[in-house]
mmCIF file of C-alpha atoms in Angstrom:
data_model
loop_
_atom_site.group_PDB
_atom_site.id
_atom_site.type_symbol
_atom_site.label_atom_id
_atom_site.label_comp_id
_atom_site.label_asym_id
_atom_site.label_seq_id
_atom_site.Cartn_x
_atom_site.Cartn_y
_atom_site.Cartn_z
ATOM 1 C CA UNK A 21 -45.760 -69.600 16.937
ATOM 2 C CA UNK A 22 -49.458 -68.887 16.017
ATOM 3 C CA UNK A 23 -48.494 -70.771 12.464
ATOM 4 C CA UNK A 24 -47.432 -73.972 14.331
ATOM 5 C CA UNK A 25 -50.587 -73.752 16.368
ATOM 6 C CA UNK A 26 -52.689 -73.529 13.361
ATOM 7 C CA UNK A 27 -50.550 -76.132 11.541
ATOM 8 C CA UNK A 28 -51.519 -78.444 14.165
ATOM 9 C CA UNK A 29 -55.295 -77.517 14.851
ATOM 10 C CA UNK A 30 -55.672 -77.951 10.960
ATOM 11 C CA UNK A 31 -54.872 -81.731 11.507
ATOM 12 C CA UNK A 32 -56.725 -82.233 14.520
ATOM 13 C CA UNK A 33 -53.871 -82.505 16.851
ATOM 14 C CA UNK A 34 -54.709 -81.310 20.461
ATOM 15 C CA UNK A 35 -52.307 -79.600 22.980
ATOM 16 C CA UNK A 36 -51.619 -76.181 21.724
ATOM 17 C CA UNK A 37 -54.985 -74.712 20.947
ATOM 18 C CA UNK A 38 -55.080 -72.827 24.185
ATOM 19 C CA UNK A 39 -52.127 -71.014 23.299
ATOM 20 C CA UNK A 40 -53.428 -69.702 19.914
ATOM 21 C CA UNK A 41 -52.522 -66.151 18.638
ATOM 22 C CA UNK A 42 -49.530 -65.327 21.158
ATOM 23 C CA UNK A 43 -47.275 -63.514 19.207
ATOM 24 C CA UNK A 44 -43.341 -64.627 18.944
ATOM 25 C CA UNK A 45 -41.460 -67.485 17.218
ATOM 26 C CA UNK A 46 -41.544 -71.299 18.394
ATOM 27 C CA UNK A 47 -37.835 -70.917 19.219
ATOM 28 C CA UNK A 48 -38.485 -68.233 21.646
ATOM 29 C CA UNK A 49 -41.505 -70.108 23.268
ATOM 30 C CA UNK A 50 -39.565 -72.173 25.540
ATOM 31 C CA UNK A 51 -37.504 -69.267 27.052
ATOM 32 C CA UNK A 52 -40.798 -67.943 28.403
ATOM 33 C CA UNK A 53 -42.506 -70.844 28.956
ATOM 34 C CA UNK A 54 -45.313 -69.445 27.117
ATOM 35 C CA UNK A 55 -48.925 -70.042 28.512
ATOM 36 C CA UNK A 56 -52.589 -68.893 28.379
ATOM 37 C CA UNK A 57 -55.952 -70.071 29.432
ATOM 38 C CA UNK A 58 -54.781 -72.784 31.772
ATOM 39 C CA UNK A 59 -52.115 -74.295 29.396
ATOM 40 C CA UNK A 60 -48.431 -73.898 29.144
ATOM 41 C CA UNK A 61 -45.758 -74.822 26.882
ATOM 42 C CA UNK A 62 -44.184 -77.223 29.323
ATOM 43 C CA UNK A 63 -47.339 -79.242 29.114
ATOM 44 C CA UNK A 64 -46.603 -80.425 25.546
ATOM 45 C CA UNK A 65 -42.876 -80.021 24.976
ATOM 46 C CA UNK A 66 -40.891 -83.135 25.065
ATOM 47 C CA UNK A 67 -37.292 -81.755 24.025
ATOM 48 C CA UNK A 68 -35.336 -78.611 22.830
ATOM 49 C CA UNK A 69 -32.425 -78.716 20.517
ATOM 50 C CA UNK A 70 -30.143 -75.872 20.853
ATOM 51 C CA UNK A 71 -26.415 -74.815 20.047
ATOM 52 C CA UNK A 72 -24.630 -74.432 23.295
ATOM 53 C CA UNK A 73 -22.320 -71.352 22.898
ATOM 54 C CA UNK A 74 -20.223 -72.314 25.900
ATOM 55 C CA UNK A 75 -19.082 -75.676 24.421
ATOM 56 C CA UNK A 76 -19.458 -74.812 20.682
ATOM 57 C CA UNK A 77 -21.633 -77.674 20.170
ATOM 58 C CA UNK A 78 -25.416 -78.808 19.613
ATOM 59 C CA UNK A 79 -27.059 -79.915 22.918
ATOM 60 C CA UNK A 80 -30.539 -81.598 23.307
ATOM 61 C CA UNK A 81 -32.419 -80.642 26.234
ATOM 62 C CA UNK A 82 -35.335 -82.818 27.718
ATOM 63 C CA UNK A 83 -38.335 -81.031 29.457
ATOM 64 C CA UNK A 84 -36.970 -81.951 32.759
ATOM 65 C CA UNK A 85 -33.807 -80.235 31.916
ATOM 66 C CA UNK A 86 -35.413 -76.888 30.889
ATOM 67 C CA UNK A 87 -36.299 -75.918 34.466
ATOM 68 C CA UNK A 88 -39.875 -74.739 33.461
ATOM 69 C CA UNK A 89 -41.834 -72.501 35.709
ATOM 70 C CA UNK A 90 -44.322 -70.066 35.585
ATOM 71 C CA UNK A 91 -43.342 -67.872 32.515
ATOM 72 C CA UNK A 92 -39.948 -69.018 33.426
ATOM 73 C CA UNK A 93 -37.105 -71.367 32.123
ATOM 74 C CA UNK A 94 -33.254 -72.003 32.550
ATOM 75 C CA UNK A 95 -33.050 -70.236 29.280
ATOM 76 C CA UNK A 96 -34.236 -67.035 30.982
ATOM 77 C CA UNK A 97 -32.231 -67.521 33.921
ATOM 78 C CA UNK A 98 -29.296 -69.644 34.962
ATOM 79 C CA UNK A 99 -28.647 -70.380 31.144
ATOM 80 C CA UNK A 100 -29.571 -66.985 29.833
ATOM 81 C CA UNK A 101 -27.522 -66.270 26.890
ATOM 82 C CA UNK A 102 -25.825 -69.810 26.694
ATOM 83 C CA UNK A 103 -28.093 -71.309 24.195
ATOM 84 C CA UNK A 104 -29.437 -70.674 20.795
ATOM 85 C CA UNK A 105 -32.659 -72.875 20.125
ATOM 86 C CA UNK A 106 -32.825 -74.198 16.638
ATOM 87 C CA UNK A 107 -35.712 -76.788 17.143
ATOM 88 C CA UNK A 108 -38.409 -77.818 19.615
ATOM 89 C CA UNK A 109 -40.182 -81.141 19.944
ATOM 90 C CA UNK A 110 -43.936 -81.329 20.970
ATOM 91 C CA UNK A 111 -46.003 -84.243 21.938
ATOM 92 C CA UNK A 112 -49.500 -83.956 20.872
ATOM 93 C CA UNK A 113 -52.782 -86.024 20.413
ATOM 94 C CA UNK A 114 -55.463 -86.747 18.255
ATOM 95 C CA UNK A 115 -57.908 -87.614 21.351
ATOM 96 C CA UNK A 116 -56.561 -84.866 23.832
ATOM 97 C CA UNK A 117 -58.050 -83.847 26.995
ATOM 98 C CA UNK A 118 -59.340 -80.383 26.410
ATOM 99 C CA UNK A 119 -58.655 -77.389 28.592
ATOM 100 C CA UNK A 120 -62.013 -75.188 29.101
ATOM 101 C CA UNK A 121 -61.389 -74.095 32.648
ATOM 102 C CA UNK A 122 -61.499 -70.328 32.108
ATOM 103 C CA UNK A 123 -64.773 -68.522 32.553
ATOM 104 C CA UNK A 124 -63.982 -66.315 29.356
ATOM 105 C CA UNK A 125 -63.236 -69.397 27.396
ATOM 106 C CA UNK A 126 -66.321 -71.132 28.281
ATOM 107 C CA UNK A 127 -68.552 -68.132 27.775
ATOM 108 C CA UNK A 128 -67.044 -67.649 24.230
ATOM 109 C CA UNK A 129 -67.603 -71.665 23.431
ATOM 110 C CA UNK A 130 -70.911 -71.457 24.615
ATOM 111 C CA UNK A 131 -71.714 -68.344 22.515
ATOM 112 C CA UNK A 132 -70.422 -70.142 19.662
ATOM 113 C CA UNK A 133 -71.778 -73.643 19.939
ATOM 114 C CA UNK A 134 -73.996 -73.860 22.825
ATOM 115 C CA UNK A 135 -73.611 -77.289 24.635
ATOM 116 C CA UNK A 136 -72.189 -79.042 22.045
ATOM 117 C CA UNK A 137 -68.898 -80.597 22.826
ATOM 118 C CA UNK A 138 -65.834 -78.376 21.531
ATOM 119 C CA UNK A 139 -63.175 -79.736 19.084
ATOM 120 C CA UNK A 140 -59.569 -78.345 19.237
ATOM 121 C CA UNK A 141 -60.757 -76.107 16.219
ATOM 122 C CA UNK A 142 -63.188 -74.798 18.333
ATOM 123 C CA UNK A 143 -60.947 -73.886 21.205
ATOM 124 C CA UNK A 144 -58.523 -72.494 19.242
ATOM 125 C CA UNK A 145 -61.294 -70.190 17.520
ATOM 126 C CA UNK A 146 -62.687 -69.289 21.119
ATOM 127 C CA UNK A 147 -59.014 -68.480 22.218
ATOM 128 C CA UNK A 148 -58.504 -66.108 19.437
ATOM 129 C CA UNK A 149 -61.847 -64.316 19.726
ATOM 130 C CA UNK A 150 -61.373 -63.885 23.412
ATOM 131 C CA UNK A 151 -57.664 -62.714 22.982
ATOM 132 C CA UNK A 152 -58.455 -60.178 20.335
ATOM 133 C CA UNK A 153 -61.522 -58.653 22.427
ATOM 134 C CA UNK A 154 -59.070 -57.940 25.441
ATOM 135 C CA UNK A 155 -55.445 -57.814 24.040
ATOM 136 C CA UNK A 156 -53.993 -55.070 21.765
ATOM 137 C CA UNK A 157 -52.357 -56.343 18.433
ATOM 138 C CA UNK A 158 -48.493 -55.583 18.606
ATOM 139 C CA UNK A 159 -48.941 -54.875 14.728
ATOM 140 C CA UNK A 160 -50.970 -52.042 15.812
ATOM 141 C CA UNK A 161 -49.616 -50.672 18.836
ATOM 142 C CA UNK A 162 -46.359 -51.659 20.681
ATOM 143 C CA UNK A 163 -46.792 -54.192 23.323
ATOM 144 C CA UNK A 164 -45.176 -57.226 24.682
ATOM 145 C CA UNK A 165 -48.507 -58.857 26.226
ATOM 146 C CA UNK A 166 -48.540 -59.026 29.633
ATOM 147 C CA UNK A 167 -45.827 -57.127 31.135
ATOM 148 C CA UNK A 168 -46.092 -58.537 34.726
ATOM 149 C CA UNK A 169 -46.747 -62.091 36.231
ATOM 150 C CA UNK A 170 -49.619 -62.605 38.178
ATOM 151 C CA UNK A 171 -48.187 -62.761 41.808
ATOM 152 C CA UNK A 172 -48.584 -65.752 44.037
ATOM 153 C CA UNK A 173 -49.337 -65.012 47.892
ATOM 154 C CA UNK A 174 -49.349 -67.423 50.963
ATOM 155 C CA UNK A 175 -52.378 -67.920 52.956
ATOM 156 C CA UNK A 176 -51.777 -65.299 55.566
ATOM 157 C CA UNK A 177 -51.032 -62.869 52.852
ATOM 158 C CA UNK A 178 -54.216 -63.745 51.310
ATOM 159 C CA UNK A 179 -56.641 -63.670 54.224
ATOM 160 C CA UNK A 180 -55.329 -60.016 55.038
ATOM 161 C CA UNK A 181 -55.709 -58.893 51.615
ATOM 162 C CA UNK A 182 -59.404 -60.171 51.193
ATOM 163 C CA UNK A 183 -60.128 -58.819 54.600
ATOM 164 C CA UNK A 184 -59.589 -55.355 53.034
ATOM 165 C CA UNK A 185 -60.526 -56.143 49.563
ATOM 166 C CA UNK A 186 -63.190 -58.873 49.560
ATOM 167 C CA UNK A 187 -63.666 -58.486 45.564
ATOM 168 C CA UNK A 188 -60.052 -59.578 44.924
ATOM 169 C CA UNK A 189 -59.787 -62.043 42.147
ATOM 170 C CA UNK A 190 -57.627 -64.967 43.432
ATOM 171 C CA UNK A 191 -56.958 -68.743 42.385
ATOM 172 C CA UNK A 192 -56.144 -71.108 44.955
ATOM 173 C CA UNK A 193 -52.959 -73.301 44.002
ATOM 174 C CA UNK A 194 -52.320 -77.130 45.365
ATOM 175 C CA UNK A 195 -49.634 -75.907 47.975
ATOM 176 C CA UNK A 196 -52.365 -73.450 49.868
ATOM 177 C CA UNK A 197 -50.863 -70.500 48.182
ATOM 178 C CA UNK A 198 -53.018 -68.396 45.638
ATOM 179 C CA UNK A 199 -52.348 -66.747 42.480
ATOM 180 C CA UNK A 200 -53.593 -63.161 42.170
ATOM 181 C CA UNK A 201 -54.831 -61.207 38.916
ATOM 182 C CA UNK A 202 -52.030 -58.520 38.646
ATOM 183 C CA UNK A 203 -54.568 -56.757 35.952
ATOM 184 C CA UNK A 204 -56.943 -56.157 38.565
ATOM 185 C CA UNK A 205 -54.324 -54.959 41.171
ATOM 186 C CA UNK A 206 -52.967 -52.451 38.533
ATOM 187 C CA UNK A 207 -56.749 -51.225 37.692
ATOM 188 C CA UNK A 208 -57.234 -50.657 41.517
ATOM 189 C CA UNK A 209 -54.112 -48.663 41.758
ATOM 190 C CA UNK A 210 -55.566 -46.300 39.243
ATOM 191 C CA UNK A 211 -53.284 -47.451 36.269
ATOM 192 C CA UNK A 212 -55.705 -48.811 33.795
ATOM 193 C CA UNK A 213 -55.285 -46.963 30.566
ATOM 194 C CA UNK A 214 -52.973 -44.354 32.351
ATOM 195 C CA UNK A 215 -50.086 -42.803 30.434
ATOM 196 C CA UNK A 216 -46.780 -40.719 30.938
ATOM 197 C CA UNK A 217 -46.067 -39.443 27.514
ATOM 198 C CA UNK A 218 -46.186 -42.273 25.168
ATOM 199 C CA UNK A 219 -45.993 -45.000 27.637
ATOM 200 C CA UNK A 220 -49.193 -46.281 29.218
ATOM 201 C CA UNK A 221 -51.029 -49.271 30.563
ATOM 202 C CA UNK A 222 -53.600 -50.668 27.682
ATOM 203 C CA UNK A 223 -57.301 -49.187 28.109
ATOM 204 C CA UNK A 224 -59.046 -52.609 28.070
ATOM 205 C CA UNK A 225 -56.433 -54.675 29.750
ATOM 206 C CA UNK A 226 -54.296 -53.096 32.616
ATOM 207 C CA UNK A 227 -51.682 -55.759 32.707
ATOM 208 C CA UNK A 228 -50.373 -54.726 29.176
ATOM 209 C CA UNK A 229 -47.976 -52.002 28.943
ATOM 210 C CA UNK A 230 -48.092 -50.291 25.443
ATOM 211 C CA UNK A 231 -46.080 -47.616 23.659
ATOM 212 C CA UNK A 232 -48.477 -45.405 21.857
ATOM 213 C CA UNK A 233 -45.439 -44.243 19.546
ATOM 214 C CA UNK A 234 -41.845 -42.910 20.235
ATOM 215 C CA UNK A 235 -41.477 -44.099 24.111
ATOM 216 C CA UNK A 236 -37.885 -45.237 24.888
ATOM 217 C CA UNK A 237 -37.082 -48.184 26.602
ATOM 218 C CA UNK A 238 -36.129 -46.395 29.626
ATOM 219 C CA UNK A 239 -39.283 -44.425 29.855
ATOM 220 C CA UNK A 240 -41.373 -47.986 29.430
ATOM 221 C CA UNK A 241 -39.264 -49.463 31.978
ATOM 222 C CA UNK A 242 -39.482 -46.331 34.284
ATOM 223 C CA UNK A 243 -43.512 -46.077 33.907
ATOM 224 C CA UNK A 244 -43.623 -49.808 34.675
ATOM 225 C CA UNK A 245 -41.672 -49.060 38.140
ATOM 226 C CA UNK A 246 -44.127 -46.376 38.746
ATOM 227 C CA UNK A 247 -46.992 -48.726 38.363
ATOM 228 C CA UNK A 248 -45.208 -51.363 40.247
ATOM 229 C CA UNK A 249 -44.499 -49.168 43.185
ATOM 230 C CA UNK A 250 -48.392 -48.145 43.187
ATOM 231 C CA UNK A 251 -49.383 -51.682 43.591
ATOM 232 C CA UNK A 252 -46.803 -52.434 46.476
ATOM 233 C CA UNK A 253 -48.145 -49.143 48.243
ATOM 234 C CA UNK A 254 -51.751 -50.181 48.152
ATOM 235 C CA UNK A 255 -51.561 -54.066 48.509
ATOM 236 C CA UNK A 256 -48.283 -54.846 49.742
ATOM 237 C CA UNK A 257 -47.881 -57.028 46.674
ATOM 238 C CA UNK A 258 -44.506 -56.845 44.733
ATOM 239 C CA UNK A 259 -45.341 -57.442 41.029
ATOM 240 C CA UNK A 260 -42.541 -59.051 38.802
ATOM 241 C CA UNK A 261 -41.787 -58.524 35.292
ATOM 242 C CA UNK A 262 -42.942 -61.211 32.881
ATOM 243 C CA UNK A 263 -40.756 -59.864 30.134
ATOM 244 C CA UNK A 264 -37.085 -60.659 29.645
ATOM 245 C CA UNK A 265 -35.485 -57.285 30.019
ATOM 246 C CA UNK A 266 -32.338 -56.638 27.453
#
């Protein structure tokens, strides 16, 4: 995936730069509807070419056929196991609307180039720097990136949470609901850097479940459920895994 992003950035094509350095393949990206720093795959994907195992033939799915949601798609839910994705088509632009809405990204861009308008390459480089400062490299320590989704709560629940936890990071959504920072919830529940044997939450980013070496899938999953229950007990918020459990 990162190779594709670099291919586009090198040619001045915008649309994928905020998704720099996400580990994985291009074909897997639609399954997760990968996203980072205010951008999602669905923003630029036009269609997917896939082999339909149920029909024994190739099929083309347009963006609207993929059922994209927050870290979700039909490839992960209703059509899980049905398609083998063989090609992905994107619509990129030479004069894209650049996405610099995240504070960490703006701060890194300011550190690099001050007030100068950023280019696609500038944003990609800044994203890579921010990711490397916060997230562990899967080549160095086993992880699948963010293990839980950032939960979405309604206005009433948000009001109750803020009454008890005024510092709770939250991001309003158009429908009146709000997205919470799962990493903050996990950290407040006491699990940032916590370990159970070789399974643990990362010391710099509590949202990332890591394998320090030798933990089994069952042990990782059991620890994830422990973290999930701790957040539910303290905040009344149920975390959903972002990963596709096999």
